[in-house]
Tab-separated table of C-alpha atoms in Angstrom:
chain	number	residue	atom	x	y	z
A	21	UNK	CA	-0.092	-0.005	0.066
A	22	UNK	CA	0.780	3.521	-0.172
A	23	UNK	CA	1.915	5.132	2.460
A	24	UNK	CA	0.963	9.268	3.016
A	25	UNK	CA	3.373	11.494	2.989
A	26	UNK	CA	4.127	12.367	7.104
A	27	UNK	CA	3.796	16.062	7.582
A	28	UNK	CA	7.647	18.328	9.236
A	29	UNK	CA	5.854	17.821	12.530
A	30	UNK	CA	5.318	14.087	12.249
A	31	UNK	CA	8.860	13.731	10.657
A	32	UNK	CA	10.839	15.693	13.348
A	33	UNK	CA	8.090	13.594	16.427
A	34	UNK	CA	9.343	9.936	15.149
A	35	UNK	CA	12.836	10.826	14.531
A	36	UNK	CA	13.622	13.526	17.438
A	37	UNK	CA	14.566	10.377	20.013
A	38	UNK	CA	18.120	10.089	17.613
A	39	UNK	CA	18.772	13.275	19.391
A	40	UNK	CA	19.150	10.966	23.065
A	41	UNK	CA	20.561	8.203	20.666
A	42	UNK	CA	23.813	11.140	19.432
A	43	UNK	CA	23.990	12.125	23.089
A	44	UNK	CA	25.086	8.620	24.100
A	45	UNK	CA	27.100	7.946	21.250
A	46	UNK	CA	28.602	11.874	21.213
A	47	UNK	CA	30.230	10.657	24.162
A	48	UNK	CA	31.085	7.658	24.044
A	49	UNK	CA	33.261	8.246	21.237
A	50	UNK	CA	34.774	11.544	21.986
A	51	UNK	CA	35.317	10.798	25.918
A	52	UNK	CA	36.012	7.001	26.034
A	53	UNK	CA	39.403	7.083	24.641
A	54	UNK	CA	40.036	9.384	26.847
A	55	UNK	CA	38.910	7.441	30.263
A	56	UNK	CA	40.596	4.409	28.853
A	57	UNK	CA	43.876	6.550	29.304
A	58	UNK	CA	43.056	8.013	32.331
A	59	UNK	CA	42.912	4.696	33.050
A	60	UNK	CA	46.696	3.601	32.105
A	61	UNK	CA	45.711	2.165	28.780
A	62	UNK	CA	48.444	2.839	26.448
A	63	UNK	CA	48.075	3.848	23.014
A	64	UNK	CA	48.379	1.404	20.916
A	65	UNK	CA	46.170	-0.940	23.127
A	66	UNK	CA	43.628	1.540	22.440
A	67	UNK	CA	41.527	0.059	20.065
A	68	UNK	CA	41.103	-3.205	21.011
A	69	UNK	CA	39.493	-1.734	23.730
A	70	UNK	CA	37.044	-0.475	21.462
A	71	UNK	CA	36.685	-3.580	20.247
A	72	UNK	CA	34.329	-4.317	22.508
A	73	UNK	CA	31.826	-1.173	20.756
A	74	UNK	CA	31.589	-3.203	17.185
A	75	UNK	CA	31.547	-6.497	18.187
A	76	UNK	CA	27.936	-6.187	20.538
A	77	UNK	CA	26.314	-4.471	17.567
A	78	UNK	CA	27.238	-7.147	15.430
A	79	UNK	CA	25.804	-9.551	17.869
A	80	UNK	CA	22.657	-6.960	18.440
A	81	UNK	CA	21.480	-5.057	15.485
A	82	UNK	CA	20.289	-8.165	13.486
A	83	UNK	CA	18.540	-9.935	16.430
A	84	UNK	CA	16.945	-6.691	17.509
A	85	UNK	CA	15.600	-5.810	13.885
A	86	UNK	CA	14.410	-9.661	13.519
A	87	UNK	CA	12.588	-9.298	17.181
A	88	UNK	CA	11.202	-6.032	15.772
A	89	UNK	CA	9.670	-7.249	12.302
A	90	UNK	CA	7.565	-9.579	14.743
A	91	UNK	CA	6.483	-7.790	17.544
A	92	UNK	CA	3.182	-5.857	17.424
A	93	UNK	CA	1.454	-4.429	20.475
A	94	UNK	CA	-1.946	-2.040	19.927
A	95	UNK	CA	-0.278	0.242	22.638
A	96	UNK	CA	3.460	-0.137	21.795
A	97	UNK	CA	3.598	-0.937	18.386
A	98	UNK	CA	6.576	-2.687	16.814
A	99	UNK	CA	9.674	-0.807	17.269
A	100	UNK	CA	9.018	1.343	20.606
A	101	UNK	CA	9.710	-1.414	22.915
A	102	UNK	CA	12.563	-1.478	21.742
A	103	UNK	CA	13.309	2.441	21.864
A	104	UNK	CA	12.151	1.780	25.359
A	105	UNK	CA	14.408	-0.881	26.864
A	106	UNK	CA	17.796	0.316	24.544
A	107	UNK	CA	16.876	4.143	26.636
A	108	UNK	CA	16.990	2.592	30.016
A	109	UNK	CA	19.820	0.490	29.182
A	110	UNK	CA	21.623	2.955	28.314
A	111	UNK	CA	20.945	5.833	30.737
A	112	UNK	CA	22.300	3.256	33.280
A	113	UNK	CA	25.625	2.614	31.484
A	114	UNK	CA	26.395	6.744	30.896
A	115	UNK	CA	25.877	7.144	34.842
A	116	UNK	CA	27.895	4.687	35.436
A	117	UNK	CA	31.013	5.191	32.876
A	118	UNK	CA	32.413	7.839	34.183
A	119	UNK	CA	32.287	6.200	37.654
A	120	UNK	CA	35.044	3.908	36.454
A	121	UNK	CA	37.491	2.873	38.677
A	122	UNK	CA	39.545	0.639	36.734
A	123	UNK	CA	40.299	0.344	33.181
A	124	UNK	CA	38.432	-3.408	32.998
A	125	UNK	CA	35.515	-1.711	34.625
A	126	UNK	CA	35.206	0.933	31.924
A	127	UNK	CA	35.940	-1.362	28.999
A	128	UNK	CA	32.951	-3.443	30.612
A	129	UNK	CA	30.439	-0.782	31.066
A	130	UNK	CA	31.486	0.142	27.184
A	131	UNK	CA	30.030	-3.193	25.708
A	132	UNK	CA	26.738	-2.646	27.816
A	133	UNK	CA	26.293	1.159	26.838
A	134	UNK	CA	27.098	0.274	23.040
A	135	UNK	CA	24.716	-2.781	23.066
A	136	UNK	CA	22.275	-0.551	24.693
A	137	UNK	CA	22.530	2.422	22.539
A	138	UNK	CA	22.037	-0.173	19.838
A	139	UNK	CA	19.202	-1.830	20.909
A	140	UNK	CA	17.198	1.813	20.396
A	141	UNK	CA	19.373	2.719	17.548
A	142	UNK	CA	17.889	-0.075	15.012
A	143	UNK	CA	14.841	-0.105	15.089
A	144	UNK	CA	14.916	3.807	14.437
A	145	UNK	CA	16.465	3.084	11.485
A	146	UNK	CA	13.820	0.504	10.121
A	147	UNK	CA	11.236	3.258	11.705
A	148	UNK	CA	11.970	5.258	8.738
A	149	UNK	CA	11.532	2.612	6.097
A	150	UNK	CA	8.092	1.548	7.862
A	151	UNK	CA	6.644	4.984	8.249
A	152	UNK	CA	7.205	6.976	4.715
A	153	UNK	CA	6.554	6.791	1.029
A	154	UNK	CA	10.353	6.657	-1.034
A	155	UNK	CA	10.174	9.920	-1.990
A	156	UNK	CA	10.072	11.328	1.580
A	157	UNK	CA	12.185	8.800	2.716
A	158	UNK	CA	15.548	10.758	2.100
A	159	UNK	CA	14.267	14.015	4.299
A	160	UNK	CA	13.125	11.025	6.890
A	161	UNK	CA	17.000	10.227	7.010
A	162	UNK	CA	18.302	13.534	6.631
A	163	UNK	CA	16.000	14.547	9.890
A	164	UNK	CA	17.547	11.768	11.813
A	165	UNK	CA	21.339	13.224	10.788
A	166	UNK	CA	20.373	16.771	12.319
A	167	UNK	CA	18.846	15.417	15.250
A	168	UNK	CA	22.215	13.570	15.247
A	169	UNK	CA	24.248	16.115	14.700
A	170	UNK	CA	22.205	18.942	16.732
A	171	UNK	CA	23.025	16.228	20.019
A	172	UNK	CA	26.426	15.309	18.935
A	173	UNK	CA	27.209	19.108	19.105
A	174	UNK	CA	26.122	19.632	22.910
A	175	UNK	CA	27.220	16.255	24.130
A	176	UNK	CA	30.849	16.579	22.652
A	177	UNK	CA	31.001	20.381	24.387
A	178	UNK	CA	29.745	19.570	27.604
A	179	UNK	CA	33.081	18.407	29.156
A	180	UNK	CA	34.064	21.936	27.981
A	181	UNK	CA	31.308	23.706	29.088
A	182	UNK	CA	31.577	22.229	32.528
A	183	UNK	CA	35.283	23.272	32.731
A	184	UNK	CA	34.377	26.922	31.465
A	185	UNK	CA	32.363	27.337	34.625
A	186	UNK	CA	34.139	26.071	37.239
A	187	UNK	CA	34.058	22.669	36.970
A	188	UNK	CA	37.310	20.562	37.904
A	189	UNK	CA	38.621	19.723	34.472
A	190	UNK	CA	41.872	17.987	36.053
A	191	UNK	CA	41.907	14.606	38.972
A	192	UNK	CA	44.576	12.723	40.637
A	193	UNK	CA	46.155	10.164	38.215
A	194	UNK	CA	43.866	7.350	37.020
A	195	UNK	CA	40.720	9.769	38.071
A	196	UNK	CA	38.399	10.602	36.008
A	197	UNK	CA	37.679	15.161	35.965
A	198	UNK	CA	33.939	16.041	37.400
A	199	UNK	CA	33.853	17.889	34.556
A	200	UNK	CA	33.529	14.980	32.040
A	201	UNK	CA	32.143	13.190	35.106
A	202	UNK	CA	28.675	15.958	35.075
A	203	UNK	CA	28.664	15.243	31.133
A	204	UNK	CA	27.668	11.944	31.254
A	205	UNK	CA	24.617	12.826	33.692
A	206	UNK	CA	23.312	15.293	31.915
A	207	UNK	CA	23.384	12.811	28.421
A	208	UNK	CA	21.722	10.073	30.378
A	209	UNK	CA	19.099	12.636	30.959
A	210	UNK	CA	19.159	13.716	27.579
A	211	UNK	CA	19.118	10.556	26.224
A	212	UNK	CA	16.033	9.082	28.352
A	213	UNK	CA	14.645	11.979	27.461
A	214	UNK	CA	14.260	12.072	24.208
A	215	UNK	CA	13.595	8.876	22.821
A	216	UNK	CA	10.391	8.816	25.605
A	217	UNK	CA	9.333	12.091	23.194
A	218	UNK	CA	9.150	9.579	20.393
A	219	UNK	CA	7.999	7.526	22.029
A	220	UNK	CA	4.259	9.714	23.287
A	221	UNK	CA	3.831	11.822	19.858
A	222	UNK	CA	4.357	8.606	17.373
A	223	UNK	CA	1.622	6.149	16.292
A	224	UNK	CA	2.987	3.624	14.134
A	225	UNK	CA	1.181	1.333	11.638
A	226	UNK	CA	-0.311	-2.217	11.929
A	227	UNK	CA	1.595	-4.982	9.606
A	228	UNK	CA	-1.288	-4.607	6.462
A	229	UNK	CA	-2.431	-7.941	7.415
A	230	UNK	CA	-2.716	-9.042	11.229
A	231	UNK	CA	-4.161	-12.565	10.530
A	232	UNK	CA	-1.623	-13.001	8.778
A	233	UNK	CA	1.343	-11.402	10.839
A	234	UNK	CA	-0.327	-13.672	13.313
A	235	UNK	CA	-0.373	-16.905	11.393
A	236	UNK	CA	3.658	-16.356	10.271
A	237	UNK	CA	4.447	-15.365	14.099
A	238	UNK	CA	3.012	-18.642	15.525
A	239	UNK	CA	4.291	-20.807	13.427
A	240	UNK	CA	8.030	-19.405	13.714
A	241	UNK	CA	9.522	-21.736	16.310
A	242	UNK	CA	13.488	-20.514	18.097
A	243	UNK	CA	15.400	-21.862	15.619
A	244	UNK	CA	12.998	-21.380	12.307
A	245	UNK	CA	14.611	-17.790	13.625
A	246	UNK	CA	18.093	-18.759	13.930
A	247	UNK	CA	18.645	-20.148	10.703
A	248	UNK	CA	16.233	-17.075	9.006
A	249	UNK	CA	18.813	-14.501	11.071
A	250	UNK	CA	21.744	-16.291	9.383
A	251	UNK	CA	20.141	-17.681	6.003
A	252	UNK	CA	19.484	-13.761	5.319
A	253	UNK	CA	23.024	-12.259	5.715
A	254	UNK	CA	23.568	-14.841	2.099
A	255	UNK	CA	20.319	-13.981	0.786
A	256	UNK	CA	21.030	-10.052	0.747
A	257	UNK	CA	19.225	-7.867	-2.114
A	258	UNK	CA	22.391	-6.417	-4.544
A	259	UNK	CA	22.495	-2.820	-3.161
A	260	UNK	CA	22.911	-3.709	-0.121
A	261	UNK	CA	25.874	-5.965	-0.684
A	262	UNK	CA	27.435	-3.262	-2.975
A	263	UNK	CA	26.675	-0.520	-0.039
A	264	UNK	CA	28.887	-3.125	2.218
A	265	UNK	CA	31.461	-2.185	0.112
A	266	UNK	CA	31.352	1.084	0.001
A	267	UNK	CA	30.317	1.006	4.249
A	268	UNK	CA	33.190	-0.601	4.668
A	269	UNK	CA	35.704	1.751	3.665
A	270	UNK	CA	33.926	5.273	5.550
A	271	UNK	CA	33.097	3.533	9.077
A	272	UNK	CA	37.215	1.818	9.123
A	273	UNK	CA	38.227	5.943	8.186
A	274	UNK	CA	34.998	7.088	10.502
A	275	UNK	CA	36.558	4.608	13.443
A	276	UNK	CA	40.464	5.940	12.792
A	277	UNK	CA	39.256	9.174	13.402
A	278	UNK	CA	37.216	8.339	16.622
A	279	UNK	CA	39.732	6.120	18.277
A	280	UNK	CA	42.787	8.472	17.692
A	281	UNK	CA	42.278	12.338	17.276
A	282	UNK	CA	42.446	12.877	21.114
A	283	UNK	CA	45.316	11.264	21.027
A	284	UNK	CA	47.142	12.598	17.584
A	285	UNK	CA	45.673	16.475	18.354
A	286	UNK	CA	46.969	16.473	22.180
A	287	UNK	CA	50.497	14.910	21.258
A	288	UNK	CA	50.655	16.658	17.723
A	289	UNK	CA	50.155	19.674	18.357
A	290	UNK	CA	49.535	20.257	22.130
A	291	UNK	CA	52.900	18.262	22.467
A	292	UNK	CA	51.484	16.390	25.743
A	293	UNK	CA	50.469	12.569	25.949
A	294	UNK	CA	50.570	13.017	30.135
A	295	UNK	CA	46.601	12.522	30.782
A	296	UNK	CA	47.790	14.393	34.134
A	297	UNK	CA	49.023	16.884	32.371
A	298	UNK	CA	46.656	20.408	31.644
A	299	UNK	CA	48.087	20.573	28.213
A	300	UNK	CA	46.356	16.826	27.476
A	301	UNK	CA	43.300	18.318	29.448
A	302	UNK	CA	43.147	21.248	26.964
A	303	UNK	CA	43.925	19.283	24.037
A	304	UNK	CA	41.377	16.859	24.740
A	305	UNK	CA	38.491	18.948	25.279
A	306	UNK	CA	38.968	21.042	22.412
A	307	UNK	CA	38.568	18.001	20.758
A	308	UNK	CA	35.635	17.494	21.680
A	309	UNK	CA	34.886	21.141	20.576
A	310	UNK	CA	36.066	19.569	17.131
A	311	UNK	CA	33.491	16.926	17.104
A	312	UNK	CA	31.158	18.920	17.956
A	313	UNK	CA	31.761	21.341	15.371
A	314	UNK	CA	31.841	18.669	12.895
A	315	UNK	CA	28.525	17.432	14.195
A	316	UNK	CA	27.061	20.992	13.533
A	317	UNK	CA	28.220	21.033	10.022
A	318	UNK	CA	26.180	17.908	9.581
A	319	UNK	CA	23.344	18.834	11.111
A	320	UNK	CA	23.273	22.425	9.079
A	321	UNK	CA	24.091	19.611	5.733
A	322	UNK	CA	21.713	17.003	6.690
A	323	UNK	CA	18.812	19.390	5.504
A	324	UNK	CA	20.762	20.413	1.791
A	325	UNK	CA	21.136	16.800	0.936
A	326	UNK	CA	17.988	16.142	-0.374
A	327	UNK	CA	17.797	18.749	-2.711
A	328	UNK	CA	21.312	18.064	-3.693
A	329	UNK	CA	20.398	14.572	-4.513
A	330	UNK	CA	17.290	15.767	-6.468
A	331	UNK	CA	18.953	17.824	-8.339
A	332	UNK	CA	21.934	15.023	-9.208
A	333	UNK	CA	21.936	11.750	-7.404
A	334	UNK	CA	21.639	10.344	-4.375
A	335	UNK	CA	25.008	8.103	-4.938
A	336	UNK	CA	26.657	11.064	-6.208
A	337	UNK	CA	26.006	13.328	-3.601
A	338	UNK	CA	27.221	10.429	-1.552
A	339	UNK	CA	30.333	10.942	-3.167
A	340	UNK	CA	31.098	14.424	-3.064
A	341	UNK	CA	30.776	14.419	0.443
A	342	UNK	CA	33.245	11.399	1.757
A	343	UNK	CA	35.800	12.526	-0.396
A	344	UNK	CA	35.257	16.073	1.343
A	345	UNK	CA	35.391	14.380	4.541
A	346	UNK	CA	38.524	12.045	3.234
A	347	UNK	CA	40.431	15.709	2.811
A	348	UNK	CA	38.995	17.008	5.837
A	349	UNK	CA	40.936	14.035	7.608
A	350	UNK	CA	44.365	14.422	5.866
A	351	UNK	CA	44.245	18.294	6.710
A	352	UNK	CA	44.636	17.735	10.162
A	353	UNK	CA	47.880	16.307	9.972
A	354	UNK	CA	49.556	19.832	8.142
A	355	UNK	CA	48.455	21.613	11.183
A	356	UNK	CA	49.838	22.994	13.929
A	357	UNK	CA	47.392	25.843	15.149
A	358	UNK	CA	44.457	24.251	16.941
A	359	UNK	CA	42.099	26.749	15.633
A	360	UNK	CA	42.144	25.979	12.152
A	361	UNK	CA	40.810	21.534	13.171
A	362	UNK	CA	37.351	23.492	12.916
A	363	UNK	CA	38.282	24.037	9.367
A	364	UNK	CA	39.422	20.061	8.742
A	365	UNK	CA	35.743	19.181	11.105
A	366	UNK	CA	33.885	21.172	7.656
A	367	UNK	CA	34.727	18.334	5.955
A	368	UNK	CA	34.343	15.483	8.039
A	369	UNK	CA	31.178	17.355	8.875
A	370	UNK	CA	29.760	16.958	5.272
A	371	UNK	CA	30.992	12.929	5.040
A	372	UNK	CA	28.935	12.245	8.232
A	373	UNK	CA	25.634	13.968	7.782
A	374	UNK	CA	26.102	11.869	4.555
A	375	UNK	CA	26.955	8.670	5.998
A	376	UNK	CA	24.229	9.073	8.483
A	377	UNK	CA	21.574	9.318	5.549
A	378	UNK	CA	22.378	8.359	1.968
A	379	UNK	CA	23.175	5.200	2.265
A	380	UNK	CA	19.748	4.111	3.829
A	381	UNK	CA	17.709	6.281	2.020
A	382	UNK	CA	19.131	4.102	-1.010
A	383	UNK	CA	18.770	0.718	0.805
A	384	UNK	CA	15.535	1.173	2.393
A	385	UNK	CA	14.084	1.638	-1.096
A	386	UNK	CA	15.828	-2.160	-1.953
A	387	UNK	CA	14.618	-4.082	0.541
A	388	UNK	CA	11.183	-6.555	0.885
A	389	UNK	CA	9.005	-4.598	3.492
A	390	UNK	CA	8.664	-7.228	5.677
A	391	UNK	CA	12.095	-7.541	6.626
A	392	UNK	CA	12.876	-3.920	7.325
A	393	UNK	CA	14.146	-3.953	10.524
A	394	UNK	CA	15.885	-7.336	10.075
A	395	UNK	CA	17.877	-6.072	6.976
A	396	UNK	CA	18.905	-2.669	8.698
A	397	UNK	CA	20.020	-4.399	11.403
A	398	UNK	CA	22.260	-6.920	9.500
A	399	UNK	CA	23.300	-3.813	7.356
A	400	UNK	CA	25.017	-2.725	10.617
A	401	UNK	CA	27.144	-5.523	9.797
A	402	UNK	CA	29.016	-3.539	7.403
A	403	UNK	CA	29.455	-0.611	10.168
A	404	UNK	CA	30.507	-2.832	12.680
A	405	UNK	CA	33.197	-5.427	10.341
A	406	UNK	CA	35.525	-2.348	9.369
A	407	UNK	CA	35.480	-1.122	13.439
A	408	UNK	CA	36.500	-4.754	14.348
A	409	UNK	CA	39.267	-4.637	11.352
A	410	UNK	CA	40.355	-1.302	12.374
A	411	UNK	CA	40.355	-2.587	16.439
A	412	UNK	CA	42.770	-5.241	14.531
A	413	UNK	CA	44.842	-3.603	12.701
A	414	UNK	CA	45.407	0.051	12.731
A	415	UNK	CA	47.841	-0.307	15.780
A	416	UNK	CA	49.984	-3.021	14.093
A	417	UNK	CA	50.008	-0.064	11.119
A	418	UNK	CA	50.859	2.472	13.121
A	419	UNK	CA	53.376	0.570	14.113
A	420	UNK	CA	54.850	0.126	10.413
A	421	UNK	CA	54.257	3.598	9.579
A	422	UNK	CA	56.698	4.788	12.382
A	423	UNK	CA	59.204	2.506	11.958
A	424	UNK	CA	58.529	-0.228	14.419
A	425	UNK	CA	59.604	3.266	17.207
A	426	UNK	CA	56.576	4.717	19.142
A	427	UNK	CA	53.315	4.584	17.712
A	428	UNK	CA	52.455	8.357	16.304
A	429	UNK	CA	48.203	8.812	16.692
A	430	UNK	CA	48.524	11.398	13.669
A	431	UNK	CA	49.354	9.182	11.100
A	432	UNK	CA	45.669	7.587	11.427
A	433	UNK	CA	44.072	10.759	10.290
A	434	UNK	CA	45.750	10.057	6.826
A	435	UNK	CA	44.688	6.290	6.869
A	436	UNK	CA	41.567	7.319	7.879
A	437	UNK	CA	41.407	10.239	4.951
A	438	UNK	CA	42.523	7.488	1.895
A	439	UNK	CA	39.787	5.152	3.341
A	440	UNK	CA	36.887	7.526	3.087
A	441	UNK	CA	38.184	9.049	-0.240
A	442	UNK	CA	38.401	5.143	-1.761
A	443	UNK	CA	34.812	5.053	-0.096
A	444	UNK	CA	33.685	7.763	-2.132
A	445	UNK	CA	34.613	6.786	-5.325
A	446	UNK	CA	33.708	3.237	-4.599
A	447	UNK	CA	30.083	4.607	-4.204
A	448	UNK	CA	30.110	6.092	-7.133
A	449	UNK	CA	30.806	3.365	-9.099
A	450	UNK	CA	29.746	0.048	-7.790
A	451	UNK	CA	26.662	1.259	-5.945
A	452	UNK	CA	23.074	1.254	-7.844
A	453	UNK	CA	20.310	2.764	-6.841
A	454	UNK	CA	17.234	0.713	-7.370
A	455	UNK	CA	14.601	3.043	-5.751
A	456	UNK	CA	16.107	6.361	-6.951
A	457	UNK	CA	13.263	8.785	-7.226
A	458	UNK	CA	14.817	10.932	-10.122
A	459	UNK	CA	15.100	7.060	-12.348
A	460	UNK	CA	12.401	6.652	-14.792
A	461	UNK	CA	11.715	3.102	-14.294
A	462	UNK	CA	12.223	-0.036	-16.721
A	463	UNK	CA	11.581	-3.421	-16.573
A	464	UNK	CA	14.543	-5.297	-14.433
A	465	UNK	CA	16.450	-7.838	-16.883
A	466	UNK	CA	16.755	-10.414	-14.174
A	467	UNK	CA	13.003	-11.394	-12.696
A	468	UNK	CA	14.989	-13.051	-10.140
A	469	UNK	CA	16.802	-10.251	-8.784
A	470	UNK	CA	15.436	-9.055	-5.647
A	471	UNK	CA	16.912	-5.856	-5.353
A	472	UNK	CA	14.817	-4.903	-8.633
A	473	UNK	CA	12.051	-7.080	-7.903
A	474	UNK	CA	11.112	-5.215	-5.082
A	475	UNK	CA	11.294	-1.858	-7.326
A	476	UNK	CA	8.282	-2.760	-9.268
A	477	UNK	CA	6.500	-4.826	-6.238
A	478	UNK	CA	2.931	-2.804	-5.748
A	479	UNK	CA	3.246	-3.110	-2.332
A	480	UNK	CA	6.455	-0.933	-2.264
A	481	UNK	CA	6.070	2.876	-2.916
A	482	UNK	CA	7.343	4.359	-6.066
A	483	UNK	CA	7.933	7.636	-7.183
A	484	UNK	CA	5.319	10.058	-8.486
């Protein structure tokens, strides 16, 4: 059935929860490496400690997607129960993280935090496919990107803000500063509040055929679920497989940036690796400002992406944005004045907006409606796998680049920049956007091509 177009206010309400989700992710991305170092981790060991986050996403998202596809409650709906469960657990983890007394506690809390955030986040991606017609999907994902950007701006700057109003930004050795702890407390409140807003202001569509939905759910056993969860990975639409390659290089770059920017900036520009020094903490706070800056750029660019995509194509738009992001990362290597890092963040912000919007807008049109949540969860594999790869090899790569001597974290910015540029080129060359509203539909040459067939299925939204 053709879904009705929603108002901007309705799209705003259904996307607002992402503001809270990004509070969690931004605090995690900007501060967890700092917490690890404060608790005694060596820079070359930080990628391994971060492995908990991507591995958790790898395990959690397909399961949550599969379960949410088969959930329906007359009051809570399909996706909203998972929004609520994830928000409650993530709120608790955000409170525990800055109070970690040992490195192993912080690493374990990261695992719990990332799992909880993923429980809320994955259904939000499927939510857009559930609620919006093809013509509005780019706008829907762009609205999510806007809230991601706004949330990240505020959350990334919170430690700096607290230090500016007199909260201590320094602490004894192996102790986390009060400015960081208070930032996490604010993030916990924001996460729960924003997700609750979406839960209580948005009503979901029920399954089109409720009797068929109940019958399928009743006859599905646990083992059927396991088989379908595993088997679906090997039967994914072709567009999804093409996007997987693009995602690998773009998320490899992002992971390199998230785990190494703090140590790269503090050592390369501020000249300090001593986590208890004023210079190190000043540099770490400035990284938070920079992360907030690229998120602010992303929030602005998010509303331009649908316009650019409508004038060109979604995959061309994605290519240009990723190349600009790669150049932004590489430029960090050549900067000595911290203020100039804000220019680098412009390119990163443009890329971040597109990464959060274009792959999902392209993907949603190639997925079977009844498996939207599941495949959105599987798509997370191609975010997680590059992060696991980066965690496993980045430290080794940096040792090789330094000639076997001390690791120079700044070189991770070059590696990440090159990877992002490769991603942009591949986006344009290999991805086929079968649901691009700019394309005139023609009959598929291969009737067994699920991605193309889904485009012509009358149950799917078609461009006007």
